[in-house]
Amino acid sequence: MHSSLTCDLFCTVVDNYGDIGVCWRLARQLVQEHGCIVRLWVDDLTAFHRLCPEIDVQVQHQRVAGVDILHWDHDAVTLPAQWTPGEMVIEAFACDLPPGVLDAMSRQPRPPVWLNLEYLSAEPWVREHHALASPHPRLPLVRHFFFPGFEPGTGGLIHETGLEQQQQAFGTGTAGRQRLWHQLGIAPPPADACLVSLFAYANRALPSLLEQWRIAPQPVVCLVPEGLAATQIGQLCGAPEPTIQPASGAAGAPAGWRRGNLTILPIPFVRQERYDELLWACDVNFVRGEDSFVRAQWARKPFVWQIYPQAEEAHLEKLDAFLTRYLALLPAREANVVRNTWHAWNDPVHHPALDWAAFYATLATQRAAAAAWAARLLALGDLAANLVAFCENRLK
């Protein structure tokens, strides 16, 4: 599909990398697969640079991967000269458009299709609210709420064309993995090890999990991207005394630790394409937030999600809403193990300690269910295509 739609996508980086991670994937896909002309407005170029090293944090307007990227400050946004809004204007995650942008939208002969791209949720009410219209109280504009989701009647998930083929090519032979290990600055893990990626917020359940990995009967190699979890692990293991040096030739790579049957290897924060490969290479993926959560599902591997904490534990309802859908594909016993694991990881105060041995014993069954789940999600269509179709239908 080549629509040539013009699009302004506004993103506020609240914290961490989930918001900009979703927006950057979406912007590139709109350009590369749908022929859209996209301006991505981002308020934090430093966080963006971590995901995309080509970003120059000192430049206010730049072009990367076919996307025009503009730095913006919600309270003091400066619009380019002769700027007119795109046919599709997306405010990601209720970031609220500045008054000047709204006024410019209202002056167009044909107002843009204005969308609030919502956070991802599996809660039952999402389908009922997807695509609902909300007229602006003052201006002749209508905002539609666009919900990603896991069932028909929602916007689906970000999924690039050819993703399965890329994963299959990566899994054929050893060249893809060898390249990944080299780029991460680590030696190839032992063939008999359970390979785990750990992308997480600081977590009270982590010390117990590390201890279970240390005494596990099978070797565990844990790859930890730099960040909150890596900092916590360094404190637990004694940061000044690493026991493993970087792989030969891996300049700047951090050292790691070995404790019993557990090897912990900190790895650099990598661009999104490399992170996808990391998920494909590992046996189990611990993920957090929204972007890595979705990518773990496309990886078709067992995973554990740490949902972003919210006030009054509202996030736990969202966690259970997803588990209700996802675990329906697992036998009752295995489903119960996975549920207990996710609860222990997200709410260790109110749930028993995470049982790694029980979780590990279910990996084969989880892999089959993960593949079936991904196939079900593919049938929904992907988020970018659904956004374009929604917009084009309203511009006819």
GROMACS .gro file of N, CA and C in nm, residues 166-295:
model
  390
  166GLN      N    1   1.264  -1.231   0.837
  166GLN     CA    2   1.388  -1.190   0.901
  166GLN      C    3   1.422  -1.282   1.018
  167GLN      N    4   1.321  -1.318   1.095
  167GLN     CA    5   1.344  -1.406   1.209
  167GLN      C    6   1.388  -1.545   1.162
  168GLN      N    7   1.324  -1.595   1.057
  168GLN     CA    8   1.362  -1.726   1.006
  168GLN      C    9   1.505  -1.726   0.952
  169ALA      N   10   1.542  -1.619   0.883
  169ALA     CA   11   1.678  -1.608   0.830
  169ALA      C   12   1.779  -1.602   0.944
  170PHE      N   13   1.745  -1.530   1.051
  170PHE     CA   14   1.833  -1.521   1.167
  170PHE      C   15   1.851  -1.657   1.232
  171GLY      N   16   1.745  -1.736   1.236
  171GLY     CA   17   1.750  -1.866   1.302
  171GLY      C   18   1.812  -1.976   1.218
  172THR      N   19   1.842  -1.947   1.090
  172THR     CA   20   1.902  -2.047   1.003
  172THR      C   21   2.053  -2.042   1.015
  173GLY      N   22   2.113  -2.152   1.060
  173GLY     CA   23   2.257  -2.154   1.079
  173GLY      C   24   2.299  -2.075   1.201
  174THR      N   25   2.426  -2.041   1.208
  174THR     CA   26   2.481  -1.972   1.327
  174THR      C   27   2.532  -1.832   1.295
  175ALA      N   28   2.531  -1.791   1.169
  175ALA     CA   29   2.592  -1.663   1.132
  175ALA      C   30   2.524  -1.545   1.201
  176GLY      N   31   2.389  -1.549   1.209
  176GLY     CA   32   2.317  -1.439   1.271
  176GLY      C   33   2.353  -1.423   1.416
  177ARG      N   34   2.357  -1.535   1.488
  177ARG     CA   35   2.392  -1.528   1.630
  177ARG      C   36   2.536  -1.485   1.650
  178GLN      N   37   2.626  -1.538   1.569
  178GLN     CA   38   2.767  -1.499   1.583
  178GLN      C   39   2.784  -1.349   1.562
  179ARG      N   40   2.712  -1.294   1.464
  179ARG     CA   41   2.720  -1.150   1.440
  179ARG      C   42   2.664  -1.072   1.559
  180LEU      N   43   2.554  -1.122   1.615
  180LEU     CA   44   2.494  -1.054   1.730
  180LEU      C   45   2.588  -1.055   1.850
  181TRP      N   46   2.648  -1.170   1.880
  181TRP     CA   47   2.739  -1.177   1.995
  181TRP      C   48   2.856  -1.081   1.975
  182HIS      N   49   2.906  -1.072   1.854
  182HIS     CA   50   3.017  -0.981   1.827
  182HIS      C   51   2.975  -0.836   1.849
  183GLN      N   52   2.855  -0.801   1.802
  183GLN     CA   53   2.808  -0.664   1.817
  183GLN      C   54   2.781  -0.629   1.963
  184LEU      N   55   2.743  -0.729   2.042
  184LEU     CA   56   2.718  -0.706   2.184
  184LEU      C   57   2.846  -0.711   2.267
  185GLY      N   58   2.956  -0.755   2.206
  185GLY     CA   59   3.082  -0.760   2.277
  185GLY      C   60   3.094  -0.875   2.375
  186ILE      N   61   3.028  -0.989   2.345
  186ILE     CA   62   3.034  -1.103   2.436
  186ILE      C   63   3.078  -1.228   2.359
  187ALA      N   64   3.132  -1.323   2.432
  187ALA     CA   65   3.167  -1.451   2.372
  187ALA      C   66   3.040  -1.533   2.349
  188PRO      N   67   3.038  -1.621   2.250
  188PRO     CA   68   2.920  -1.705   2.228
  188PRO      C   69   2.886  -1.786   2.353
  189PRO      N   70   2.762  -1.781   2.399
  189PRO     CA   71   2.725  -1.857   2.520
  189PRO      C   72   2.736  -2.007   2.496
  190PRO      N   73   2.755  -2.085   2.600
  190PRO     CA   74   2.762  -2.231   2.585
  190PRO      C   75   2.633  -2.287   2.526
  191ALA      N   76   2.644  -2.390   2.446
  191ALA     CA   77   2.528  -2.446   2.378
  191ALA      C   78   2.426  -2.505   2.474
  192ASP      N   79   2.472  -2.551   2.592
  192ASP     CA   80   2.379  -2.616   2.685
  192ASP      C   81   2.316  -2.518   2.783
  193ALA      N   82   2.346  -2.390   2.770
  193ALA     CA   83   2.293  -2.292   2.866
  193ALA      C   84   2.153  -2.247   2.828
  194CYS      N   85   2.074  -2.215   2.929
  194CYS     CA   86   1.947  -2.147   2.907
  194CYS      C   87   1.979  -1.998   2.895
  195LEU      N   88   1.952  -1.942   2.779
  195LEU     CA   89   1.987  -1.803   2.750
  195LEU      C   90   1.868  -1.713   2.781
  196VAL      N   91   1.889  -1.616   2.868
  196VAL     CA   92   1.781  -1.529   2.916
  196VAL      C   93   1.818  -1.383   2.890
  197SER      N   94   1.727  -1.307   2.831
  197SER     CA   95   1.744  -1.162   2.826
  197SER      C   96   1.662  -1.100   2.937
  198LEU      N   97   1.719  -1.000   3.004
  198LEU     CA   98   1.653  -0.939   3.120
  198LEU      C   99   1.648  -0.788   3.100
  199PHE      N  100   1.535  -0.740   3.047
  199PHE     CA  101   1.512  -0.597   3.032
  199PHE      C  102   1.400  -0.563   3.130
  200ALA      N  103   1.435  -0.494   3.239
  200ALA     CA  104   1.339  -0.479   3.348
  200ALA      C  105   1.363  -0.350   3.422
  201TYR      N  106   1.261  -0.310   3.498
  201TYR     CA  107   1.279  -0.205   3.598
  201TYR      C  108   1.342  -0.270   3.721
  202ALA      N  109   1.387  -0.190   3.815
  202ALA     CA  110   1.432  -0.246   3.942
  202ALA      C  111   1.319  -0.329   4.002
  203ASN      N  112   1.354  -0.444   4.061
  203ASN     CA  113   1.251  -0.541   4.098
  203ASN      C  114   1.288  -0.612   4.228
  204ARG      N  115   1.193  -0.615   4.322
  204ARG     CA  116   1.218  -0.682   4.450
  204ARG      C  117   1.235  -0.833   4.434
  205ALA      N  118   1.182  -0.887   4.327
  205ALA     CA  119   1.192  -1.032   4.307
  205ALA      C  120   1.325  -1.073   4.245
  206LEU      N  121   1.405  -0.977   4.202
  206LEU     CA  122   1.528  -1.010   4.131
  206LEU      C  123   1.630  -1.085   4.216
  207PRO      N  124   1.656  -1.048   4.340
  207PRO     CA  125   1.755  -1.124   4.417
  207PRO      C  126   1.722  -1.272   4.428
  208SER      N  127   1.594  -1.306   4.452
  208SER     CA  128   1.555  -1.446   4.461
  208SER      C  129   1.574  -1.517   4.327
  209LEU      N  130   1.542  -1.449   4.218
  209LEU     CA  131   1.559  -1.511   4.086
  209LEU      C  132   1.706  -1.538   4.057
  210LEU      N  133   1.792  -1.444   4.087
  210LEU     CA  134   1.935  -1.465   4.065
  210LEU      C  135   1.987  -1.584   4.146
  211GLU      N  136   1.938  -1.597   4.270
  211GLU     CA  137   1.982  -1.708   4.353
  211GLU      C  138   1.934  -1.841   4.295
  212GLN      N  139   1.812  -1.846   4.243
  212GLN     CA  140   1.761  -1.969   4.182
  212GLN      C  141   1.841  -2.003   4.056
  213TRP      N  142   1.879  -1.904   3.980
  213TRP     CA  143   1.963  -1.929   3.864
  213TRP      C  144   2.101  -1.980   3.906
  214ARG      N  145   2.153  -1.928   4.015
  214ARG     CA  146   2.286  -1.968   4.062
  214ARG      C  147   2.291  -2.116   4.094
  215ILE      N  148   2.184  -2.170   4.154
  215ILE     CA  149   2.184  -2.310   4.196
  215ILE      C  150   2.107  -2.399   4.099
  216ALA      N  151   2.065  -2.346   3.985
  216ALA     CA  152   1.988  -2.424   3.888
  216ALA      C  153   2.073  -2.540   3.835
  217PRO      N  154   2.011  -2.655   3.802
  217PRO     CA  155   2.089  -2.767   3.750
  217PRO      C  156   2.147  -2.742   3.612
  218GLN      N  157   2.081  -2.657   3.532
  218GLN     CA  158   2.133  -2.625   3.399
  218GLN      C  159   2.195  -2.484   3.403
  219PRO      N  160   2.303  -2.462   3.326
  219PRO     CA  161   2.364  -2.329   3.324
  219PRO      C  162   2.266  -2.224   3.273
  220VAL      N  163   2.271  -2.106   3.332
  220VAL     CA  164   2.190  -1.993   3.288
  220VAL      C  165   2.283  -1.879   3.252
  221VAL      N  166   2.266  -1.825   3.132
  221VAL     CA  167   2.339  -1.706   3.089
  221VAL      C  168   2.238  -1.594   3.076
  222CYS      N  169   2.255  -1.491   3.156
  222CYS     CA  170   2.161  -1.379   3.160
  222CYS      C  171   2.225  -1.257   3.095
  223LEU      N  172   2.161  -1.207   2.988
  223LEU     CA  173   2.208  -1.089   2.916
  223LEU      C  174   2.123  -0.969   2.960
  224VAL      N  175   2.188  -0.868   3.016
  224VAL     CA  176   2.117  -0.755   3.076
  224VAL      C  177   2.155  -0.625   3.006
  225PRO      N  178   2.062  -0.565   2.930
  225PRO     CA  179   2.093  -0.433   2.871
  225PRO      C  180   2.119  -0.331   2.981
  226GLU      N  181   2.210  -0.239   2.958
  226GLU     CA  182   2.239  -0.137   3.058
  226GLU      C  183   2.112  -0.060   3.092
  227GLY      N  184   2.097  -0.030   3.219
  227GLY     CA  185   1.975   0.036   3.264
  227GLY      C  186   1.947   0.001   3.409
  228LEU      N  187   1.820   0.010   3.448
  228LEU     CA  188   1.781  -0.005   3.588
  228LEU      C  189   1.813  -0.145   3.642
  229ALA      N  190   1.778  -0.249   3.565
  229ALA     CA  191   1.804  -0.385   3.614
  229ALA      C  192   1.953  -0.413   3.622
  230ALA      N  193   2.030  -0.364   3.523
  230ALA     CA  194   2.174  -0.385   3.525
  230ALA      C  195   2.237  -0.316   3.646
  231THR      N  196   2.188  -0.199   3.680
  231THR     CA  197   2.238  -0.128   3.797
  231THR      C  198   2.209  -0.206   3.925
  232GLN      N  199   2.087  -0.259   3.935
  232GLN     CA  200   2.050  -0.338   4.052
  232GLN      C  201   2.136  -0.464   4.063
  233ILE      N  202   2.159  -0.530   3.950
  233ILE     CA  203   2.241  -0.652   3.952
  233ILE      C  204   2.384  -0.619   3.992
  234GLY      N  205   2.436  -0.507   3.942
  234GLY     CA  206   2.570  -0.467   3.980
  234GLY      C  207   2.582  -0.447   4.130
  235GLN      N  208   2.479  -0.387   4.190
  235GLN     CA  209   2.480  -0.367   4.335
  235GLN      C  210   2.473  -0.500   4.409
  236LEU      N  211   2.392  -0.592   4.357
  236LEU     CA  212   2.378  -0.722   4.423
  236LEU      C  213   2.504  -0.807   4.410
  237CYS      N  214   2.571  -0.796   4.295
  237CYS     CA  215   2.687  -0.881   4.269
  237CYS      C  216   2.819  -0.817   4.313
  238GLY      N  217   2.815  -0.690   4.342
  238GLY     CA  218   2.939  -0.622   4.379
  238GLY      C  219   3.004  -0.563   4.257
  239ALA      N  220   2.959  -0.447   4.214
  239ALA     CA  221   3.004  -0.386   4.089
  239ALA      C  222   3.156  -0.374   4.076
  240PRO      N  223   3.229  -0.345   4.185
  240PRO     CA  224   3.375  -0.328   4.166
  240PRO      C  225   3.448  -0.459   4.139
  241GLU      N  226   3.383  -0.574   4.150
  241GLU     CA  227   3.455  -0.701   4.139
  241GLU      C  228   3.393  -0.795   4.036
  242PRO      N  229   3.392  -0.756   3.909
  242PRO     CA  230   3.341  -0.847   3.807
  242PRO      C  231   3.432  -0.969   3.795
  243THR      N  232   3.374  -1.082   3.762
  243THR     CA  233   3.451  -1.205   3.752
  243THR      C  234   3.472  -1.249   3.608
  244ILE      N  235   3.407  -1.180   3.513
  244ILE     CA  236   3.423  -1.215   3.371
  244ILE      C  237   3.463  -1.090   3.296
  245GLN      N  238   3.567  -1.098   3.217
  245GLN     CA  239   3.611  -0.984   3.137
  245GLN      C  240   3.538  -0.984   3.002
  246PRO      N  241   3.533  -0.869   2.935
  246PRO     CA  242   3.468  -0.863   2.804
  246PRO      C  243   3.533  -0.958   2.706
  247ALA      N  244   3.457  -0.994   2.603
  247ALA     CA  245   3.510  -1.080   2.498
  247ALA      C  246   3.628  -1.010   2.430
  248SER      N  247   3.718  -1.089   2.375
  248SER     CA  248   3.835  -1.035   2.309
  248SER      C  249   3.794  -0.941   2.197
  249GLY      N  250   3.851  -0.824   2.197
  249GLY     CA  251   3.820  -0.728   2.091
  249GLY      C  252   3.696  -0.647   2.115
  250ALA      N  253   3.629  -0.666   2.228
  250ALA     CA  254   3.504  -0.594   2.255
  250ALA      C  255   3.536  -0.467   2.335
  251ALA      N  256   3.591  -0.369   2.267
  251ALA     CA  257   3.631  -0.245   2.332
  251ALA      C  258   3.510  -0.178   2.396
  252GLY      N  259   3.526  -0.140   2.521
  252GLY     CA  260   3.420  -0.068   2.589
  252GLY      C  261   3.310  -0.156   2.645
  253ALA      N  262   3.315  -0.285   2.619
  253ALA     CA  263   3.210  -0.374   2.671
  253ALA      C  264   3.228  -0.391   2.822
  254PRO      N  265   3.118  -0.393   2.897
  254PRO     CA  266   3.130  -0.410   3.042
  254PRO      C  267   3.166  -0.553   3.079
  255ALA      N  268   3.225  -0.569   3.195
  255ALA     CA  269   3.255  -0.703   3.245
  255ALA      C  270   3.129  -0.764   3.304
  256GLY      N  271   3.136  -0.894   3.331
  256GLY     CA  272   3.020  -0.963   3.387
  256GLY      C  273   3.057  -1.039   3.512
  257TRP      N  274   2.963  -1.120   3.558
  257TRP     CA  275   2.982  -1.195   3.682
  257TRP      C  276   2.943  -1.341   3.663
  258ARG      N  277   3.008  -1.428   3.737
  258ARG     CA  278   2.972  -1.569   3.739
  258ARG      C  279   2.948  -1.608   3.884
  259ARG      N  280   2.831  -1.666   3.910
  259ARG     CA  281   2.794  -1.712   4.043
  259ARG      C  282   2.736  -1.852   4.029
  260GLY      N  283   2.810  -1.955   4.067
  260GLY     CA  284   2.761  -2.091   4.052
  260GLY      C  285   2.731  -2.122   3.906
  261ASN      N  286   2.608  -2.166   3.879
  261ASN     CA  287   2.569  -2.198   3.742
  261ASN      C  288   2.515  -2.077   3.666
  262LEU      N  289   2.527  -1.959   3.722
  262LEU     CA  290   2.476  -1.837   3.659
  262LEU      C  291   2.590  -1.750   3.607
  263THR      N  292   2.577  -1.709   3.482
  263THR     CA  293   2.666  -1.611   3.423
  263THR      C  294   2.584  -1.490   3.385
  264ILE      N  295   2.623  -1.373   3.432
  264ILE     CA  296   2.552  -1.248   3.403
  264ILE      C  297   2.642  -1.162   3.315
  265LEU      N  298   2.588  -1.123   3.198
  265LEU     CA  299   2.665  -1.042   3.104
  265LEU      C  300   2.590  -0.913   3.073
  266PRO      N  301   2.633  -0.799   3.127
  266PRO     CA  302   2.575  -0.672   3.084
  266PRO      C  303   2.607  -0.648   2.937
  267ILE      N  304   2.511  -0.596   2.864
  267ILE     CA  305   2.530  -0.568   2.722
  267ILE      C  306   2.491  -0.423   2.695
  268PRO      N  307   2.539  -0.365   2.587
  268PRO     CA  308   2.504  -0.226   2.557
  268PRO      C  309   2.355  -0.212   2.524
  269PHE      N  310   2.305  -0.092   2.544
  269PHE     CA  311   2.170  -0.057   2.498
  269PHE      C  312   2.178  -0.049   2.346
  270VAL      N  313   2.098  -0.128   2.275
  270VAL     CA  314   2.115  -0.142   2.131
  270VAL      C  315   1.994  -0.085   2.055
  271ARG      N  316   2.016  -0.059   1.927
  271ARG     CA  317   1.906  -0.012   1.843
  271ARG      C  318   1.800  -0.121   1.832
  272GLN      N  319   1.680  -0.083   1.787
  272GLN     CA  320   1.567  -0.174   1.793
  272GLN      C  321   1.587  -0.301   1.711
  273GLU      N  322   1.653  -0.291   1.597
  273GLU     CA  323   1.674  -0.410   1.514
  273GLU      C  324   1.758  -0.514   1.586
  274ARG      N  325   1.861  -0.468   1.656
  274ARG     CA  326   1.946  -0.562   1.732
  274ARG      C  327   1.870  -0.621   1.850
  275TYR      N  328   1.783  -0.540   1.911
  275TYR     CA  329   1.706  -0.592   2.024
  275TYR      C  330   1.613  -0.703   1.978
  276ASP      N  331   1.551  -0.688   1.860
  276ASP     CA  332   1.469  -0.796   1.806
  276ASP      C  333   1.550  -0.924   1.794
  277GLU      N  334   1.672  -0.912   1.743
  277GLU     CA  335   1.757  -1.031   1.728
  277GLU      C  336   1.791  -1.092   1.864
  278LEU      N  337   1.811  -1.009   1.964
  278LEU     CA  338   1.837  -1.061   2.098
  278LEU      C  339   1.720  -1.145   2.148
  279LEU      N  340   1.598  -1.097   2.126
  279LEU     CA  341   1.480  -1.173   2.167
  279LEU      C  342   1.472  -1.305   2.091
  280TRP      N  343   1.504  -1.304   1.963
  280TRP     CA  344   1.500  -1.427   1.884
  280TRP      C  345   1.605  -1.528   1.932
  281ALA      N  346   1.719  -1.477   1.979
  281ALA     CA  347   1.830  -1.565   2.015
  281ALA      C  348   1.811  -1.631   2.151
  282CYS      N  349   1.732  -1.569   2.239
  282CYS     CA  350   1.722  -1.617   2.377
  282CYS      C  351   1.612  -1.721   2.393
  283ASP      N  352   1.625  -1.800   2.498
  283ASP     CA  353   1.524  -1.902   2.530
  283ASP      C  354   1.408  -1.843   2.609
  284VAL      N  355   1.437  -1.744   2.692
  284VAL     CA  356   1.335  -1.676   2.774
  284VAL      C  357   1.368  -1.527   2.772
  285ASN      N  358   1.263  -1.445   2.758
  285ASN     CA  359   1.283  -1.300   2.754
  285ASN      C  360   1.201  -1.232   2.864
  286PHE      N  361   1.270  -1.161   2.952
  286PHE     CA  362   1.204  -1.073   3.049
  286PHE      C  363   1.196  -0.935   2.985
  287VAL      N  364   1.075  -0.881   2.973
  287VAL     CA  365   1.056  -0.754   2.905
  287VAL      C  366   0.974  -0.661   2.994
  288ARG      N  367   0.968  -0.533   2.953
  288ARG     CA  368   0.900  -0.435   3.036
  288ARG      C  369   0.827  -0.334   2.947
  289GLY      N  370   0.732  -0.263   3.007
  289GLY     CA  371   0.666  -0.154   2.935
  289GLY      C  372   0.582  -0.203   2.820
  290GLU      N  373   0.590  -0.133   2.705
  290GLU     CA  374   0.504  -0.166   2.591
  290GLU      C  375   0.581  -0.215   2.470
  291ASP      N  376   0.685  -0.143   2.428
  291ASP     CA  377   0.751  -0.179   2.303
  291ASP      C  378   0.815  -0.317   2.312
  292SER      N  379   0.897  -0.342   2.414
  292SER     CA  380   0.962  -0.473   2.424
  292SER      C  381   0.860  -0.583   2.451
  293PHE      N  382   0.750  -0.550   2.517
  293PHE     CA  383   0.641  -0.644   2.541
  293PHE      C  384   0.584  -0.696   2.409
  294VAL      N  385   0.559  -0.605   2.316
  294VAL     CA  386   0.506  -0.645   2.185
  294VAL      C  387   0.610  -0.725   2.108
  295ARG      N  388   0.734  -0.680   2.111
  295ARG     CA  389   0.837  -0.750   2.033
  295ARG      C  390   0.861  -0.892   2.087
   0.00000   0.00000   0.00000
